[in-house]
Amino acid sequence: MDPPPYESVLQDHGNFFAPVTAVSKEFEIEVCDPVKQGEGVAAYVSYKVRTKTTHSAYGSPFFEVIRRFRDFAWLHDKLVEKNKGLIVPPLPEKSAVQKYQMATDFIDQRRRALQVFVNRVASHPVLKDSRELQTFLQANEEAWMLEIAKWQAETNAQHRPVSAAAQWLKSLQHSAQSLVSGRADEIQEDPEYIKIRDYVNSLEAHLTEAHRQAGRLLRKEADMGSALAEFAAAAEALGKQDGEGPMRSAFGCLFTRAGEVAALSRSRSEALAVEFAAPLKEFARTIKSVQTAMGDRAAALAAYSQAKSDLDSKKVRLAKLRGTPGLKEDKIAETERDVNEADQRLRNAKLGYETIRDTMREELNRFQKERGVEMSALLRDFALAQARHTAEQAKAWGELLRDLQQAQQGQQAAA
Amino acid sequence: MDGVNKLGMRTTYYTYLVRTESHLPGLLTEGTEVRRRFSEFDALHKLIKAAYRGYIIPPLPEKSFLDAKLGHEDFLRLRRADLQAFLRSIAHHPALRESEALKLFLLQPGELQYNPAWIALLHSIGSSPDAHEGLVSSLVPGGLSGGGSTTAKAAAGFSSLMSWVRHSVLVPSKRELDEDEQQLRQAKELMKDLERLLQLSCESARIMCSHMESLAGDLYELGRNMGMLSKWEETLRAHSGTYTEAGYSASKRAADCKQLSYASAKQNSVWKAAAVKTAASLVSLHDYYILVPEAVNALEERERCLDQIHELEAELGAKNQELSKTAGGRGAINGRDRRAYTLTNSVDKLEEQLKALRDQYAVIKQRNLEELRRLHLAREQDFRAMMAGFAAVQAQLLAQSADMWRTTARSFAGEADATPRRLADDDSQAED
């Protein structure tokens, strides 16, 4: 099933239940109605999460729950934990400072981003069937609080699992070691994958830069609007000086039209933020998700590699022992057991790695295709919107010209 | 009439080549060329100012050579343009173009400082930089300083006496200004107000243009980034192989990014041109901004003249009072009353001077009224043209930008089924 193009995920449905695109979707989730709860340091924002679904595992087609940012974070972290190798859609930033300020802009931005997040999860071929998603979308207050409490206890109690970065570092060490020891049977990473990995890393840098530029562009649009408005005000004052003369009305026209154009610029700036800058940001965040998955894969590979070298060294020891005459039987048996355990571990590690590897192959293909389509659509829509916007401005200026000409003709006729 | 400036270089100062073609009866010439340096322009300006009180004299560019921001060449380029504008506006002024000084300036070959006619003109306005004294003596042949005592020290004392007289109790402190005078004073206030408004407009116009420039810069940066992105996608395509699925989508993305990169680069030039053309379309604002203070000056010439009249009237009044106090009164010529004799002489002289001043005042006032009307009409015309020009430039540039964006959008390799409906919407909007 094709993933939803970006705009449909982001659109505020006027009528929530109206079909959005030609492609019928299994899920339509709306995140809306942000409400500030609590006071001071403990304050937070709650959102309504409304789901419309045709998924068989869900009892009813419509339901609504109340969730806060922390709850979305639960969903994200759980999915990452349980689905190594999958590219889990990214969560918007935690941003403690802005949260305290609770500006309306920020809250609306976050709301949109959360809506995108949960809809992407619901359109992911694997994640849409997950139990975690169902719990998130359906669980009532009590069941939910239990779930959260359990999660918080888990994360507090156990020491944090070694992060992917640390694991990757370990794998580096391991590779270095084996390089030194000259092991020829080191398990190599698939070269195809390496290309993609490098591509993804570089893409992230480019996208972050593109996002910064988009930000600059939209600030510039806003600035232009205000500069134009100020110019128009200065011109109007100039015109008023003329008393009731013809210049006053002419400058008055300029003021009105320029005001229109300035308002257009302002609204354009706001639209740009939503239509262009935010998607780029989300794209950059998704790349990070991809990098996390790649980190998991690297870790799995390292574990696999380590298990293999472990087994090899144990086998060597066994062979040595067997070769030595007059050794106790139970010593050999013990070593044989070691070898069998190491072999089992190796099989597990190999399975673990190969699972992630195969999952990721699918995922990366899907990711590239999906993002390719979305990126095209994004760029095209950006260009179209720019076209529309500048055309509207051109029209306003054309009308000013007509106004001025008419005023002049009127004057000449009267004279 | 046309004066054209070009730059020539000399050892320690710069001269400008002034070429004139004219069909004016007083100034007939097919194409005279002379070389003038800045100080000669400055002298011309002073001469015209002195001879044509009450008219709005076009301003001269700044004297100072030091402007750290501008490079040497840029400074000369700007100055040349300013000097040309200066000469042209004089040439277009119905009264100023008749000036003797202008004739000499444009037609006399050789350096003006050696020209006797020019020297004579300069002499008549006095070499003193103090405008007040110099101008007064240009109007009244004897000069006020001649009426009192002849030493410089006494002249200084005389000025302070005059201001005392002005404020003294002997003279009614508030002069009743006639209606015309009141109107003209109000006009001056309006001019000052206008100057302020023009400054605001110029400043906000400048800010607007600089925003356009920096928008152009941002679009350029975006284009560059998209270009790099495109190259990277190309690399991936090359690695993946053109006919694999990954390779295919990479090549599509590469094409898209390249399109956007080109589009941004083109938009960059459109907006750069926009900044320049917008500034050019609004140049009238600046022209009037430097002209309005000259209008204020012209109005103040009249006020100064009136002040001088009042001072003289006050002095006359005082002298007459003194005269009536002396024994013989007016007309006593016997040697006994030398004082009365001296006083009578002073009174006669003062009355002459007063008459001359009153005539001059009438002339200046007439000129003021003419100029205000001329300025008003010109301003109306110029500003209307300016606004139409500004609107036309904006409309044209934005339409150009819109077209380019539309072309870009069409060229994107997008989903065939994606938004045919939306594209149709856009086309119908474009036809509006």
GROMACS .gro file of C-alpha atoms in nm, chain B residues 194-367:
model
  174
  609LEU     CA    1   0.716   6.711   0.400
  610GLU     CA    2   1.092   6.681   0.440
  611ARG     CA    3   1.047   6.459   0.740
  612LEU     CA    4   0.791   6.243   0.561
  613LEU     CA    5   1.013   6.212   0.258
  614GLN     CA    6   1.300   6.102   0.475
  615LEU     CA    7   1.083   5.831   0.628
  616SER     CA    8   0.969   5.719   0.285
  617CYS     CA    9   1.323   5.710   0.150
  618GLU     CA   10   1.441   5.509   0.446
  619SER     CA   11   1.162   5.253   0.423
  620ALA     CA   12   1.211   5.230   0.047
  621ARG     CA   13   1.577   5.155   0.108
  622ILE     CA   14   1.490   4.885   0.360
  623MET     CA   15   1.243   4.730   0.119
  624CYS     CA   16   1.504   4.710  -0.155
  625SER     CA   17   1.765   4.564   0.076
  626HIS     CA   18   1.516   4.294   0.176
  627MET     CA   19   1.467   4.207  -0.188
  628GLU     CA   20   1.841   4.178  -0.226
  629SER     CA   21   1.879   3.949   0.068
  630LEU     CA   22   1.585   3.737  -0.050
  631ALA     CA   23   1.775   3.699  -0.375
  632GLY     CA   24   2.074   3.584  -0.172
  633ASP     CA   25   1.869   3.327   0.018
  634LEU     CA   26   1.726   3.185  -0.301
  635TYR     CA   27   2.078   3.152  -0.434
  636GLU     CA   28   2.184   2.959  -0.125
  637LEU     CA   29   1.883   2.732  -0.153
  638GLY     CA   30   1.974   2.667  -0.514
  639ARG     CA   31   2.327   2.580  -0.421
  640ASN     CA   32   2.217   2.338  -0.154
  641MET     CA   33   1.971   2.171  -0.386
  642GLY     CA   34   2.251   2.140  -0.638
  643MET     CA   35   2.467   1.956  -0.388
  644LEU     CA   36   2.177   1.734  -0.291
  645SER     CA   37   2.122   1.654  -0.655
  646LYS     CA   38   2.488   1.560  -0.703
  647TRP     CA   39   2.468   1.331  -0.404
  648GLU     CA   40   2.160   1.156  -0.533
  649GLU     CA   41   2.339   1.112  -0.863
  650THR     CA   42   2.625   0.941  -0.684
  651LEU     CA   43   2.380   0.704  -0.523
  652ARG     CA   44   2.220   0.630  -0.856
  653ALA     CA   45   2.558   0.553  -1.003
  654HIS     CA   46   2.632   0.317  -0.714
  655SER     CA   47   2.296   0.146  -0.718
  656GLY     CA   48   2.281   0.106  -1.089
  657THR     CA   49   2.043   0.305  -1.307
  658TYR     CA   50   1.793   0.026  -1.356
  659THR     CA   51   1.750  -0.088  -1.001
  660GLU     CA   52   1.455   0.040  -0.808
  661ALA     CA   53   1.680   0.230  -0.572
  662GLY     CA   54   1.875   0.374  -0.860
  663TYR     CA   55   1.562   0.481  -1.039
  664SER     CA   56   1.416   0.666  -0.744
  665ALA     CA   57   1.754   0.823  -0.677
  666SER     CA   58   1.772   0.953  -1.031
  667LYS     CA   59   1.421   1.098  -1.001
  668ARG     CA   60   1.516   1.275  -0.684
  669ALA     CA   61   1.837   1.398  -0.841
  670ALA     CA   62   1.641   1.546  -1.132
  671ASP     CA   63   1.395   1.715  -0.895
  672CYS     CA   64   1.666   1.871  -0.686
  673LYS     CA   65   1.844   1.991  -0.996
  674GLN     CA   66   1.525   2.152  -1.126
  675LEU     CA   67   1.475   2.333  -0.800
  676SER     CA   68   1.837   2.437  -0.802
  677TYR     CA   69   1.807   2.594  -1.147
  678ALA     CA   70   1.478   2.756  -1.055
  679SER     CA   71   1.628   2.909  -0.744
  680ALA     CA   72   1.922   3.045  -0.939
  681LYS     CA   73   1.687   3.209  -1.190
  682GLN     CA   74   1.468   3.346  -0.916
  683ASN     CA   75   1.781   3.492  -0.760
  684SER     CA   76   1.845   3.704  -1.071
  685VAL     CA   77   1.481   3.813  -1.087
  686TRP     CA   78   1.487   3.937  -0.730
  687LYS     CA   79   1.823   4.105  -0.772
  688ALA     CA   80   1.682   4.294  -1.069
  689ALA     CA   81   1.374   4.366  -0.859
  690ALA     CA   82   1.581   4.537  -0.594
  691VAL     CA   83   1.759   4.757  -0.848
  692LYS     CA   84   1.448   4.843  -1.050
  693THR     CA   85   1.243   4.918  -0.740
  694ALA     CA   86   1.509   5.156  -0.613
  695ALA     CA   87   1.521   5.323  -0.954
  696SER     CA   88   1.143   5.358  -0.967
  697LEU     CA   89   1.142   5.541  -0.635
  698VAL     CA   90   1.424   5.782  -0.711
  699SER     CA   91   1.179   6.073  -0.718
  700LEU     CA   92   1.141   6.040  -0.344
  701HIS     CA   93   1.508   6.109  -0.302
  702ASP     CA   94   1.511   6.392  -0.553
  703TYR     CA   95   1.236   6.574  -0.365
  704TYR     CA   96   1.394   6.491  -0.035
  705ILE     CA   97   1.702   6.694  -0.126
  706LEU     CA   98   1.498   6.965  -0.296
  707VAL     CA   99   1.253   7.040  -0.015
  708PRO     CA  100   1.518   7.189   0.220
  709GLU     CA  101   1.605   7.429  -0.062
  710ALA     CA  102   1.240   7.528  -0.077
  711VAL     CA  103   1.255   7.598   0.295
  712ASN     CA  104   1.566   7.809   0.231
  713ALA     CA  105   1.388   8.007  -0.037
  714LEU     CA  106   1.101   8.077   0.202
  715GLU     CA  107   1.343   8.174   0.473
  716GLU     CA  108   1.511   8.426   0.240
  717ARG     CA  109   1.182   8.613   0.235
  718GLU     CA  110   1.151   8.594   0.612
  719ARG     CA  111   1.505   8.723   0.653
  720CYS     CA  112   1.427   9.007   0.420
  721LEU     CA  113   1.120   9.091   0.626
  722ASP     CA  114   1.325   9.079   0.943
  723GLN     CA  115   1.573   9.322   0.793
  724ILE     CA  116   1.284   9.551   0.700
  725HIS     CA  117   1.157   9.538   1.054
  726GLU     CA  118   1.501   9.613   1.193
  727LEU     CA  119   1.541   9.909   0.963
  728GLU     CA  120   1.193  10.034   1.050
  729ALA     CA  121   1.281  10.008   1.414
  730GLU     CA  122   1.604  10.192   1.364
  731LEU     CA  123   1.428  10.456   1.160
  732GLY     CA  124   1.171  10.494   1.430
  733ALA     CA  125   1.439  10.539   1.693
  734LYS     CA  126   1.631  10.789   1.484
  735ASN     CA  127   1.316  10.987   1.413
  736GLN     CA  128   1.238  11.003   1.781
  737GLU     CA  129   1.587  11.128   1.852
  738LEU     CA  130   1.549  11.383   1.578
  739SER     CA  131   1.225  11.518   1.718
  740LYS     CA  132   1.393  11.553   2.054
  741THR     CA  133   1.673  11.776   1.923
  742ALA     CA  134   1.611  12.148   1.925
  743GLY     CA  135   1.581  12.230   1.557
  744GLY     CA  136   1.386  11.925   1.451
  745ARG     CA  137   1.410  11.828   1.093
  746GLY     CA  138   1.534  12.070   0.841
  747ALA     CA  139   1.760  12.263   1.082
  748ILE     CA  140   2.075  12.316   0.890
  749ASN     CA  141   2.249  12.577   1.105
  750GLY     CA  142   2.584  12.467   1.225
  751ARG     CA  143   2.463  12.484   1.588
  752ASP     CA  144   2.283  12.164   1.553
  753ARG     CA  145   2.534  11.938   1.391
  754ARG     CA  146   2.368  11.649   1.562
  755ALA     CA  147   2.035  11.714   1.399
  756TYR     CA  148   2.213  11.744   1.065
  757THR     CA  149   2.384  11.406   1.106
  758LEU     CA  150   2.064  11.248   1.222
  759THR     CA  151   1.867  11.383   0.929
  760ASN     CA  152   2.125  11.241   0.692
  761SER     CA  153   2.102  10.902   0.861
  762VAL     CA  154   1.725  10.911   0.844
  763ASP     CA  155   1.730  10.989   0.472
  764LYS     CA  156   1.972  10.709   0.405
  765LEU     CA  157   1.771  10.468   0.610
  766GLU     CA  158   1.455  10.559   0.423
  767GLU     CA  159   1.629  10.488   0.095
  768GLN     CA  160   1.751  10.155   0.218
  769LEU     CA  161   1.408  10.072   0.351
  770LYS     CA  162   1.247  10.142   0.017
  771ALA     CA  163   1.502   9.917  -0.160
  772LEU     CA  164   1.441   9.644   0.091
  773ARG     CA  165   1.065   9.668   0.054
  774ASP     CA  166   1.096   9.637  -0.322
  775GLN     CA  167   1.321   9.339  -0.282
  776TYR     CA  168   1.076   9.182  -0.041
  777ALA     CA  169   0.795   9.214  -0.292
  778VAL     CA  170   1.010   9.044  -0.556
  779ILE     CA  171   1.109   8.761  -0.326
  780LYS     CA  172   0.753   8.706  -0.215
  781GLN     CA  173   0.637   8.684  -0.571
  782ARG     CA  174   0.907   8.435  -0.650
   0.00000   0.00000   0.00000
